[in-house]
Coordinates of C-alpha atoms in Angstrom, one line a residue:
M1493 CA 139.6 191.6 61.0
Q1494 CA 140.7 188.5 59.5
R1495 CA 144.0 188.2 61.0
S1496 CA 142.4 189.2 64.6
K1497 CA 139.9 186.1 64.2
R1498 CA 142.9 183.7 63.3
R1499 CA 144.8 185.0 66.4
R1500 CA 141.7 184.2 68.7
A1501 CA 141.3 180.9 67.0
R1502 CA 144.8 180.0 68.0
G1503 CA 144.4 181.3 71.3
G1504 CA 146.3 184.5 71.1
G1505 CA 143.6 187.0 70.9
G1506 CA 145.4 189.8 72.3
G1507 CA 145.2 189.6 76.2
S1508 CA 148.0 190.3 78.8
H1509 CA 147.1 187.1 80.7
P1510 CA 149.9 184.3 80.4
Y1511 CA 147.2 181.8 79.3
H1512 CA 146.3 183.8 76.1
A1513 CA 149.5 183.4 74.9
A1514 CA 149.8 180.8 72.1
A1515 CA 152.7 178.3 72.5
P1516 CA 154.7 177.1 69.5
P1517 CA 153.5 173.9 67.9
A1518 CA 156.7 171.8 69.4
A1519 CA 156.0 173.5 72.9
A1520 CA 152.6 172.0 72.4
A1521 CA 153.6 168.8 71.2
A1522 CA 156.0 168.4 74.3
V1523 CA 153.4 169.3 77.0
R1524 CA 150.9 166.9 75.4
F1525 CA 153.7 164.1 75.6
V1526 CA 154.3 165.0 79.1
W1527 CA 150.7 164.5 80.0
Q1528 CA 150.6 161.3 78.0
V1529 CA 153.7 159.8 79.6
D1530 CA 154.2 161.6 83.0
A1531 CA 151.9 159.0 84.9
A1532 CA 153.0 156.1 82.6
V1533 CA 156.9 156.7 84.0
Q1534 CA 156.0 157.3 87.8
T1535 CA 156.3 154.2 89.9
D1536 CA 157.5 152.8 93.2
R1537 CA 161.0 151.5 93.4
A1538 CA 159.7 148.0 93.2
G1539 CA 157.9 148.6 89.8
N1540 CA 154.7 148.0 90.8
S1541 CA 152.2 150.5 90.0
P1542 CA 149.9 149.7 86.8
L1543 CA 150.3 151.7 84.0
P1544 CA 147.6 154.3 83.7
N1545 CA 145.5 154.5 80.5
R1546 CA 144.2 158.0 80.8
R1547 CA 145.5 161.3 82.1
P1548 CA 145.5 162.2 86.2
A1549 CA 142.1 163.3 86.9
E1550 CA 143.5 165.4 89.5
R1551 CA 145.6 167.6 87.1
P1552 CA 143.0 168.8 84.3
L1553 CA 144.9 170.6 81.4
A1554 CA 142.6 173.7 81.9
R1555 CA 142.1 177.5 81.7
C1556 CA 140.3 179.1 84.6
E1557 CA 138.0 182.4 84.1
L1558 CA 139.5 185.2 86.2
P1559 CA 136.6 186.0 89.3
S1560 CA 135.1 189.6 89.1
R1561 CA 136.4 191.9 91.8
Q1562 CA 133.0 191.5 93.7
Q1563 CA 133.8 187.8 93.5
R1564 CA 137.3 187.8 95.0
R1565 CA 135.6 190.4 97.6
A1566 CA 133.1 188.0 98.5
S1567 CA 135.6 185.3 99.1
S1568 CA 133.3 182.9 96.3
P1569 CA 134.2 179.3 95.7
R1570 CA 137.0 178.0 93.3
P1571 CA 136.1 179.6 89.9
R1572 CA 134.7 177.7 87.2
C1573 CA 137.1 175.8 84.5
R1574 CA 136.7 174.8 81.0
R1575 CA 139.0 172.9 79.2
A1576 CA 141.6 174.9 76.9
P1577 CA 142.8 174.3 73.4
A1578 CA 146.0 171.9 73.8
A1579 CA 148.2 175.1 72.3
A1580 CA 147.5 177.3 74.8
A1581 CA 149.7 176.2 77.2
L1582 CA 153.1 177.5 77.6
S1583 CA 155.0 174.7 80.1
P1584 CA 153.8 171.6 81.3
P1585 CA 152.0 171.9 84.9
P1586 CA 154.4 170.8 87.8
V1587 CA 155.3 167.2 87.7
S1588 CA 154.8 165.0 90.7
T1589 CA 157.7 162.6 91.1
T1590 CA 156.3 161.4 94.4
I1591 CA 157.3 157.7 95.1
P1592 CA 155.0 156.0 97.6
N1593 CA 156.6 155.3 101.0
K1594 CA 159.8 156.3 99.4
S1595 CA 162.0 159.3 99.0
K1596 CA 161.5 161.6 95.8
R1597 CA 164.0 160.6 93.4
T1598 CA 165.9 162.8 91.0
A1599 CA 169.3 162.7 88.6
Q1600 CA 170.9 164.5 91.5
D1601 CA 170.5 161.2 93.9
Y1602 CA 173.1 159.2 91.4
I1603 CA 176.4 159.8 90.3
F1604 CA 176.9 159.0 86.4
G1605 CA 179.8 157.6 85.2
K1606 CA 180.6 155.7 82.0
V1607 CA 178.3 154.8 79.1
I1608 CA 177.7 151.2 79.1
G1609 CA 174.8 151.2 76.0
D1610 CA 173.0 153.7 73.8
G1611 CA 169.9 153.8 71.2
C1612 CA 168.4 156.0 68.6
Y1613 CA 166.8 157.9 71.6
S1614 CA 168.2 156.8 75.0
T1615 CA 171.4 156.3 76.3
V1616 CA 172.5 153.7 79.4
F1617 CA 174.8 154.8 82.4
L1618 CA 176.5 153.1 84.7
A1619 CA 175.3 155.1 87.9
K1620 CA 175.8 154.8 91.5
D1621 CA 173.1 155.8 94.3
I1622 CA 174.9 158.6 96.4
H1623 CA 172.9 157.0 99.4
T1624 CA 173.4 153.5 99.3
G1625 CA 176.6 153.3 96.8
K1626 CA 174.6 150.5 95.2
E1627 CA 175.4 150.6 91.1
Y1628 CA 172.9 150.8 88.7
A1629 CA 172.3 151.0 84.9
I1630 CA 170.2 154.3 84.4
K1631 CA 168.6 154.2 81.0
V1632 CA 167.8 158.0 79.8
C1633 CA 165.6 158.9 77.2
E1634 CA 165.3 162.3 75.4
K1635 CA 162.0 163.6 75.4
R1636 CA 162.6 165.6 72.1
H1637 CA 163.9 162.5 70.4
I1638 CA 160.9 160.9 71.6
I1639 CA 158.6 163.3 70.5
K1640 CA 160.0 163.7 67.1
E1641 CA 160.4 159.9 66.1
K1642 CA 157.0 159.2 67.9
K1643 CA 158.5 156.8 70.2
G1644 CA 156.3 157.3 73.3
E1645 CA 154.0 154.3 72.9
Y1646 CA 157.2 152.2 73.0
I1647 CA 158.4 153.8 76.3
K1648 CA 155.0 153.0 77.6
R1649 CA 155.2 149.5 76.6
E1650 CA 158.8 148.9 77.5
K1651 CA 157.7 150.3 81.4
E1652 CA 154.7 148.1 81.5
A1653 CA 156.7 144.7 80.3
L1654 CA 159.3 145.6 82.9
N1655 CA 156.5 146.1 85.7
M1656 CA 155.0 142.7 84.5
L1657 CA 158.2 140.9 85.1
S1658 CA 159.2 142.7 88.3
N1659 CA 158.3 139.7 90.3
V1660 CA 160.3 137.3 88.4
P1661 CA 163.5 136.9 90.1
K1662 CA 165.8 135.8 87.4
G1663 CA 166.3 135.7 83.6
F1664 CA 165.5 139.6 83.3
V1665 CA 166.9 142.9 84.0
R1666 CA 165.0 144.5 86.9
L1667 CA 163.5 148.0 86.9
Y1668 CA 163.9 149.6 90.3
C1669 CA 162.3 153.1 89.9
T1670 CA 161.7 155.5 87.2
F1671 CA 161.1 159.5 87.2
Q1672 CA 161.5 162.5 84.9
D1673 CA 162.7 166.1 84.7
A1674 CA 161.9 168.7 81.8
E1675 CA 164.2 167.0 79.4
R1676 CA 164.4 163.4 79.9
L1677 CA 163.0 160.1 81.4
Y1678 CA 165.1 157.9 83.6
F1679 CA 164.5 154.1 83.9
V1680 CA 166.7 152.9 87.0
L1681 CA 167.4 149.3 86.1
S1682 CA 169.3 146.5 87.4
Y1683 CA 173.4 146.6 86.5
A1684 CA 174.5 143.3 84.7
K1685 CA 178.2 143.4 85.3
N1686 CA 179.3 141.1 82.9
G1687 CA 177.9 142.9 79.9
E1688 CA 176.2 141.5 76.6
L1689 CA 176.6 138.1 75.5
L1690 CA 177.8 139.0 72.0
P1691 CA 181.3 140.1 73.1
Y1692 CA 181.8 136.4 74.7
I1693 CA 180.7 134.9 71.5
N1694 CA 183.5 137.0 69.3
K1695 CA 186.0 136.6 72.0
V1696 CA 186.2 132.7 72.1
G1697 CA 184.7 132.3 68.4
S1698 CA 182.0 129.7 69.4
F1699 CA 180.6 128.0 72.7
E1700 CA 181.8 124.7 74.0
L1701 CA 178.6 122.3 73.7
D1702 CA 177.8 122.1 77.4
V1703 CA 178.1 125.8 77.8
A1704 CA 175.8 126.6 74.7
K1705 CA 173.6 124.1 76.2
Y1706 CA 173.2 125.7 79.4
Y1707 CA 172.6 129.1 78.6
A1708 CA 170.1 128.0 75.9
A1709 CA 168.3 126.2 78.5
E1710 CA 168.2 129.8 80.9
L1711 CA 166.7 131.5 77.7
V1712 CA 164.1 128.9 77.4
L1713 CA 163.4 129.2 80.8
A1714 CA 163.2 132.8 80.4
L1715 CA 161.0 132.8 77.2
E1716 CA 158.5 130.6 79.3
K1717 CA 158.1 133.2 82.0
M1718 CA 157.8 136.2 79.7
H1719 CA 155.2 134.4 77.1
S1720 CA 153.1 133.1 80.1
K1721 CA 152.6 137.1 81.2
G1722 CA 151.5 137.7 77.3
I1723 CA 155.0 139.5 76.6
I1724 CA 156.4 138.9 73.2
H1725 CA 160.1 140.6 73.0
R1726 CA 160.4 140.7 69.1
D1727 CA 163.8 141.8 69.3
L1728 CA 165.7 138.8 70.9
K1729 CA 169.5 138.7 69.9
P1730 CA 172.9 138.2 71.7
E1731 CA 173.1 141.8 72.0
N1732 CA 170.0 141.8 74.3
I1733 CA 170.9 139.3 76.4
L1734 CA 173.1 140.6 79.3
L1735 CA 175.2 138.8 82.0
D1736 CA 174.8 139.2 85.8
E1737 CA 178.0 139.1 88.3
N1738 CA 177.2 135.5 88.3
M1739 CA 177.1 135.2 84.5
H1740 CA 173.3 134.1 84.9
L1741 CA 171.2 135.4 81.8
Q1742 CA 169.1 138.5 81.6
I1743 CA 166.9 139.5 78.9
A1744 CA 167.0 143.4 78.7
D1745 CA 165.6 146.0 76.0
F1746 CA 162.0 145.8 76.1
G1747 CA 161.0 148.8 73.7
T1748 CA 160.0 146.7 71.0
V1749 CA 157.8 144.5 72.9
K1750 CA 154.3 143.3 72.3
I1751 CA 151.7 142.7 75.1
L1752 CA 149.0 140.3 74.5
D1753 CA 146.5 138.4 77.0
P1754 CA 148.1 135.7 78.7
E1755 CA 145.2 133.2 78.6
V1756 CA 145.1 134.1 74.6
I1757 CA 148.5 133.4 74.1
R1758 CA 148.7 130.3 76.0
T1759 CA 145.5 128.5 75.0
I1760 CA 144.9 129.7 71.0
P1761 CA 146.7 128.2 68.3
E1762 CA 149.0 130.9 66.9
A1763 CA 147.5 131.1 63.6
N1764 CA 144.3 132.2 65.2
I1765 CA 145.7 135.1 67.9
E1766 CA 144.6 138.5 67.6
D1767 CA 145.8 141.4 69.0
N1768 CA 143.1 142.5 71.6
S1769 CA 145.2 145.1 73.7
Q1770 CA 143.6 148.3 74.0
S1771 CA 145.3 150.4 71.4
T1772 CA 143.9 152.7 68.7
E1773 CA 143.8 152.4 64.8
R1774 CA 146.7 154.6 64.6
E1775 CA 148.8 152.5 67.1
R1776 CA 148.0 149.5 65.2
R1777 CA 149.0 150.6 62.0
R1778 CA 152.3 151.9 63.7
N1779 CA 153.1 148.3 65.2
M1780 CA 152.9 147.2 61.2
S1781 CA 156.3 148.8 60.7
F1782 CA 159.6 146.8 60.8
V1783 CA 160.9 145.7 64.6
G1784 CA 163.5 143.9 65.2
T1785 CA 167.0 143.2 64.1
A1786 CA 167.6 141.9 60.5
Q1787 CA 169.7 138.8 61.2
Y1788 CA 167.1 137.5 63.7
V1789 CA 163.9 139.0 62.5
S1790 CA 161.0 136.2 61.9
P1791 CA 159.8 135.3 58.3
E1792 CA 156.5 135.9 59.1
L1793 CA 157.1 139.3 60.2
L1794 CA 158.8 140.1 56.6
R1795 CA 155.8 138.7 55.1
H1796 CA 152.4 139.2 57.0
R1797 CA 154.0 141.9 59.6
E1798 CA 152.5 139.0 61.8
D1799 CA 154.6 138.5 65.2
T1800 CA 153.5 136.0 67.8
R1801 CA 155.3 134.0 70.3
A1802 CA 156.6 131.9 67.5
S1803 CA 158.6 134.6 66.4
D1804 CA 160.9 134.5 69.7
L1805 CA 161.6 131.0 68.9
W1806 CA 162.8 131.8 65.7
A1807 CA 165.2 133.7 67.3
L1808 CA 166.1 131.3 69.9
G1809 CA 166.8 129.2 67.4
C1810 CA 169.3 131.6 65.6
I1811 CA 170.8 132.3 68.8
I1812 CA 171.5 128.7 69.5
Y1813 CA 172.8 128.3 66.3
Q1814 CA 175.5 131.7 66.8
M1815 CA 176.6 130.0 70.2
I1816 CA 177.6 126.7 68.8
S1817 CA 178.9 128.1 65.3
G1818 CA 180.2 131.6 66.1
L1819 CA 178.1 133.5 63.4
P1820 CA 174.1 134.1 62.8
P1821 CA 172.7 131.4 60.4
F1822 CA 171.2 134.3 58.0
R1823 CA 174.1 136.9 56.9
G1824 CA 174.2 139.1 54.0
P1825 CA 176.2 142.1 52.9
N1826 CA 172.9 144.4 53.6
E1827 CA 169.7 144.2 55.5
F1828 CA 167.8 143.5 52.1
L1829 CA 169.8 140.1 51.0
T1830 CA 169.8 139.0 54.4
F1831 CA 165.7 139.2 54.7
Q1832 CA 166.0 137.2 51.2
K1833 CA 168.1 134.6 53.2
I1834 CA 165.8 134.3 55.6
L1835 CA 162.5 134.1 53.4
K1836 CA 164.2 131.4 51.5
L1837 CA 165.4 129.7 54.6
D1838 CA 168.9 130.0 52.9
Y1839 CA 171.3 128.7 55.5
E1840 CA 173.8 125.8 56.0
F1841 CA 175.6 124.1 59.0
P1842 CA 179.3 124.4 59.1
E1843 CA 181.3 121.0 59.7
G1844 CA 181.3 119.9 63.1
F1845 CA 177.8 121.2 64.2
P1846 CA 176.5 118.8 66.6
A1847 CA 173.8 116.7 65.3
D1848 CA 171.4 117.1 68.4
A1849 CA 171.7 121.0 68.1
K1850 CA 171.3 121.0 64.4
D1851 CA 168.3 119.1 64.8
L1852 CA 166.7 121.4 67.3
V1853 CA 167.8 124.5 65.3
E1854 CA 165.9 122.9 62.2
K1855 CA 162.9 122.2 64.0
L1856 CA 163.0 126.1 65.4
L1857 CA 163.9 127.7 62.1
I1858 CA 160.4 126.7 60.3
L1859 CA 159.2 129.2 57.9
D1860 CA 155.5 128.4 58.8
H1861 CA 155.5 129.7 62.3
T1862 CA 152.3 127.3 63.2
K1863 CA 154.7 124.2 63.0
R1864 CA 157.9 125.7 65.1
L1865 CA 159.1 123.4 67.9
G1866 CA 156.9 124.6 71.1
V1867 CA 154.0 126.2 69.3
E1868 CA 151.6 123.8 70.0
D1869 CA 152.6 123.4 73.7
K1870 CA 149.9 124.1 76.6
G1871 CA 150.4 125.6 79.7
E1872 CA 153.5 128.0 80.8
T1873 CA 156.1 125.4 79.9
Y1874 CA 157.9 124.6 76.5
E1875 CA 157.8 120.9 77.1
S1876 CA 158.8 119.5 73.6
I1877 CA 161.7 122.0 73.6
R1878 CA 162.8 120.8 77.3
K1879 CA 162.5 117.1 76.1
H1880 CA 164.8 117.6 73.1
P1881 CA 167.8 115.4 73.2
F1882 CA 169.9 118.6 72.9
F1883 CA 168.7 119.1 76.6
N1884 CA 169.4 115.7 77.9
G1885 CA 171.0 116.3 80.9
I1886 CA 169.6 119.7 81.9
D1887 CA 168.0 119.5 85.5
W1888 CA 165.2 122.2 84.6
D1889 CA 164.3 122.7 88.1
T1890 CA 167.9 123.6 89.4
V1891 CA 169.1 125.1 86.5
L1892 CA 168.9 128.6 87.6
E1893 CA 170.6 127.8 90.9
Q1894 CA 173.7 126.0 89.3
S1895 CA 176.6 127.9 88.5
P1896 CA 177.1 128.6 84.9
P1897 CA 179.9 126.7 83.2
T1898 CA 183.0 128.5 82.1
I1899 CA 182.9 130.1 78.9
N1900 CA 185.5 128.2 76.5
P1901 CA 185.8 127.8 72.4
Y1902 CA 184.3 124.8 70.7
L1903 CA 186.8 123.6 68.2
P1904 CA 185.8 120.1 66.7
G1905 CA 188.4 118.6 64.6
G1906 CA 190.8 121.1 65.7
S1907 CA 191.1 119.6 69.5
F1908 CA 194.1 121.0 71.1
E1909 CA 194.8 117.5 72.8
E1910 CA 194.2 115.4 69.6
E1911 CA 196.6 112.6 69.0
Y1912 CA 199.3 113.8 66.7
T1913 CA 200.5 111.9 63.5
V1914 CA 203.4 113.0 61.4
P1915 CA 202.2 114.6 58.4
D1916 CA 203.3 113.3 54.9
H1917 CA 204.1 116.7 53.4
L1918 CA 206.5 118.2 55.7
E1919 CA 210.4 118.1 54.2
P1920 CA 212.5 115.5 55.5
G1921 CA 215.8 115.8 57.4
L1922 CA 216.8 117.6 60.4
G1923 CA 218.6 120.9 59.3
N1924 CA 217.8 124.8 60.0
N1925 CA 214.3 124.6 58.5
Q1926 CA 213.4 121.5 60.6
L1927 CA 214.6 122.9 63.9
V1928 CA 212.9 126.0 63.4
R1929 CA 209.7 124.1 63.1
L1930 CA 210.4 121.6 66.0
W1931 CA 212.1 123.9 68.3
E1932 CA 210.8 127.3 67.8
F1933 CA 214.2 128.3 67.1
D1934 CA 216.0 130.0 64.2
L1935 CA 219.8 129.1 63.9
S1936 CA 220.6 131.7 61.1
T1937 CA 218.5 134.9 63.1
S1938 CA 220.3 135.1 66.3
K1939 CA 220.2 138.5 66.5
G1940 CA 216.4 138.5 66.1
I1941 CA 214.0 139.2 63.3
L1942 CA 214.2 143.1 64.1
S1943 CA 217.6 143.4 63.8
I1944 CA 217.8 145.2 60.3
S1945 CA 220.1 147.6 59.1
P1946 CA 218.6 150.6 57.4
E1947 CA 220.4 149.7 54.1
E1948 CA 218.9 146.5 54.4
R1949 CA 215.5 147.6 55.2
R1950 CA 215.9 150.0 52.0
R1951 CA 216.7 147.4 49.8
R1952 CA 214.4 144.6 51.2
L1953 CA 211.5 147.1 51.0
E1954 CA 212.4 147.9 47.2
A1955 CA 212.6 144.2 46.3
Q1956 CA 209.1 143.8 48.2
A1957 CA 207.4 146.6 46.3
R1958 CA 208.6 145.0 43.0
E1959 CA 207.9 141.3 43.6
N1960 CA 205.5 141.0 46.5
K1961 CA 201.9 141.7 45.5
Y1962 CA 200.9 141.6 48.8
H1963 CA 203.1 144.8 49.1
Q1964 CA 199.9 147.2 48.6
F1965 CA 197.9 146.2 51.9
V1966 CA 201.0 146.8 54.4
D1967 CA 201.0 150.7 54.2
G1968 CA 204.9 150.7 53.1
E1969 CA 206.0 148.4 56.1
L1970 CA 208.4 145.6 55.9
I1971 CA 206.9 142.3 55.9
L1972 CA 208.8 140.0 57.9
K1973 CA 206.8 136.8 57.6
Q1974 CA 203.8 135.8 55.5
G1975 CA 201.8 132.9 55.1
L1976 CA 198.6 131.0 54.5
V1977 CA 196.5 130.3 57.6
D1978 CA 192.7 129.5 58.0
K1979 CA 191.4 131.9 60.4
R1980 CA 188.7 130.6 62.1
K1981 CA 185.4 132.4 63.4
G1982 CA 183.7 129.6 65.7
L1983 CA 183.3 126.6 63.3
F1984 CA 183.5 128.7 60.4
A1985 CA 187.1 128.7 58.8
R1986 CA 188.4 131.3 56.0
R1987 CA 191.4 131.3 54.1
R1988 CA 193.9 134.3 54.5
M1989 CA 197.4 135.7 53.9
L1990 CA 198.7 136.6 57.2
L1991 CA 201.4 139.3 57.0
L1992 CA 203.4 140.1 60.1
T1993 CA 205.6 143.6 59.3
T1994 CA 208.0 145.9 61.2
G1995 CA 205.3 148.1 62.7
P1996 CA 204.5 145.9 64.2
R1997 CA 201.2 144.9 62.5
L1998 CA 199.7 141.6 61.5
F1999 CA 197.2 141.9 58.7
Y2000 CA 195.1 139.5 57.0
V2001 CA 194.2 139.5 53.4
D2002 CA 191.8 137.6 51.3
P2003 CA 194.3 135.8 48.6
V2004 CA 191.5 135.2 45.9
N2005 CA 189.5 138.5 46.0
M2006 CA 193.1 140.4 47.0
V2007 CA 191.1 142.5 49.5
L2008 CA 192.5 143.4 53.1
K2009 CA 190.0 141.6 55.5
G2010 CA 191.3 143.1 58.7
E2011 CA 194.1 143.5 61.4
I2012 CA 195.0 142.0 64.6
P2013 CA 195.7 144.8 67.0
W2014 CA 198.8 144.9 68.5
S2015 CA 199.4 146.2 72.2
P2016 CA 201.9 145.3 75.1
E2017 CA 199.1 142.8 76.1
L2018 CA 199.1 140.8 73.1
R2019 CA 200.2 137.1 73.7
V2020 CA 200.8 134.6 71.0
E2021 CA 200.2 130.5 71.8
A2022 CA 201.0 127.6 70.0
K2023 CA 198.4 124.8 70.8
N2024 CA 200.0 122.2 68.1
F2025 CA 201.8 122.1 65.0
R2026 CA 198.7 123.7 63.0
I2027 CA 196.8 125.7 65.4
F2028 CA 198.2 128.8 67.3
L2029 CA 196.2 131.6 69.0
V2030 CA 196.7 135.1 69.2
H2031 CA 195.0 136.5 72.5
T2032 CA 194.0 140.4 72.6
P2033 CA 192.3 142.2 75.4
N2034 CA 189.2 142.1 73.4
R2035 CA 189.3 138.7 71.5
T2036 CA 191.5 135.6 70.8
Y2037 CA 192.2 135.0 67.0
Y2038 CA 192.1 131.2 66.4
L2039 CA 194.3 130.5 63.1
E2040 CA 195.4 127.4 61.7
D2041 CA 198.4 127.0 59.5
P2042 CA 197.9 124.0 56.8
E2043 CA 201.4 123.6 56.5
S2044 CA 201.9 122.8 60.2
Y2045 CA 204.0 126.1 61.0
A2046 CA 202.4 127.0 63.9
L2047 CA 205.2 126.9 66.1
E2048 CA 207.3 129.2 63.8
W2049 CA 204.5 131.8 63.8
A2050 CA 204.3 131.6 67.6
R2051 CA 207.9 132.2 67.9
V2052 CA 208.2 135.1 65.2
I2053 CA 205.2 137.1 66.9
D2054 CA 206.5 136.8 70.1
E2055 CA 209.8 137.8 69.2
V2056 CA 208.4 140.9 67.3
R2057 CA 206.4 141.5 70.5
I2058 CA 209.4 141.3 73.0
G2059 CA 211.3 143.4 70.6
T2060 CA 208.8 146.3 70.6
Y2061 CA 207.7 146.3 74.0
G2062 CA 210.4 144.6 76.2
Q2063 CA 210.6 141.0 77.8
D2064 CA 207.5 140.2 79.9
T2065 CA 208.0 140.0 83.5
T2066 CA 204.5 139.1 84.8

């Protein structure tokens, strides 16, 4: 009897009608999720439909009482309905994907190409519309992961933020349409053909000042538009800043946004802002959890779990610093130590950091978020930031219509066109060593550095293993050339022992801690370029390595690396 009561309480009371069979808890959760999210992800292709706050009234989750035989014979009106337990449904009701005045969209309308991004519960594909041939970035979210990680509210907020920004012509990725199937949600977004900003910083090391200034100005304009609509991004970083086909900036990834009343965010001081959005207490507690990326998160979020528009201004300061220097200001071996540096405002400017840029960064990276530059500005523009000397020369009315400057590296103090003076430490004379340095031609190795007999290789390897402390790092290969260089990452330089081996391979080792730090990847596309006696560049498909020889043997490094490349892959005919 007790078991029978329990079955009835769960909706499994023994009847044969399908509505009487109990669904497993996971299925019930999935049904509830579809009901909550379905309406939130249906929109027209312009992304203008509002985000609903309740279940659609025309599709109640209900269980109907079967009419009697007499009622059926009498063609009685529609049967009475009463609400059913949520766990009683086996599957979700049919989902409408009708787009007003547009054809119905499904995954079958697109050819999915390569993966261009991924996250904890979504994957972004480059896809082509089979009807128009236009390319899109389609963000595909797995429902089971969203349910498991309780990310339903994040999906709703991302959709709402994208809709709110749909009429802003520049500065943001655009949402064209959304749809879903039984397993996934789909966001059809504009495709930023030139990818993320971060690889460009990594490729060139750091931006020239005019390039950094231009993209900082575009970012300020985007923040103004976003904040004027009450949207706080909370995860601004170079990975979430994309570049379109014309190299203009687009902010992406709105999964962690916070949305406030626009009037509140513009008129009330940051210290007095309260979240008046319609959210449950459970949602408020969940919003207190950490969002953002360790290197760019603001101190107030770490201390008090407060996030206002000042958090985005903090991230702006971090990004400007990184564009100019090559690395973010707060760096640690793990997240905890990075957080400690943020809370202590523990960072420094490398040598050569421009004075105006330094002043701007210092006024944005302030622990008290109410005192950051721009926080006291009223209206829809950050006038105090616009008027900062760093932005001298920027025409704020036309900056978005201009062609962005070409991204080139910034190497103050190491200019390739600097006036040359003869160093005092070089060996005097004009013997073979001097000619190697001056003419990139070694008179003693006319057969090439790779022309080593097996016996000679064996003998040299044995001696190397006994005598060279760097032998342990080269995987048993013969070292052809080694020397100390300063390996630059933007404005930051690290002293490294560079090792060229017969692989061919180029290793670099920390000579103080005796730790292998990395390897420059070899390929037929590798090119070496000597800029002067001290600086030489190694170009690879994905990155350019900036190396400086303190002994002024850059020309010799360039010659030897190029000789090994030609000996391995053949003479370049391009």
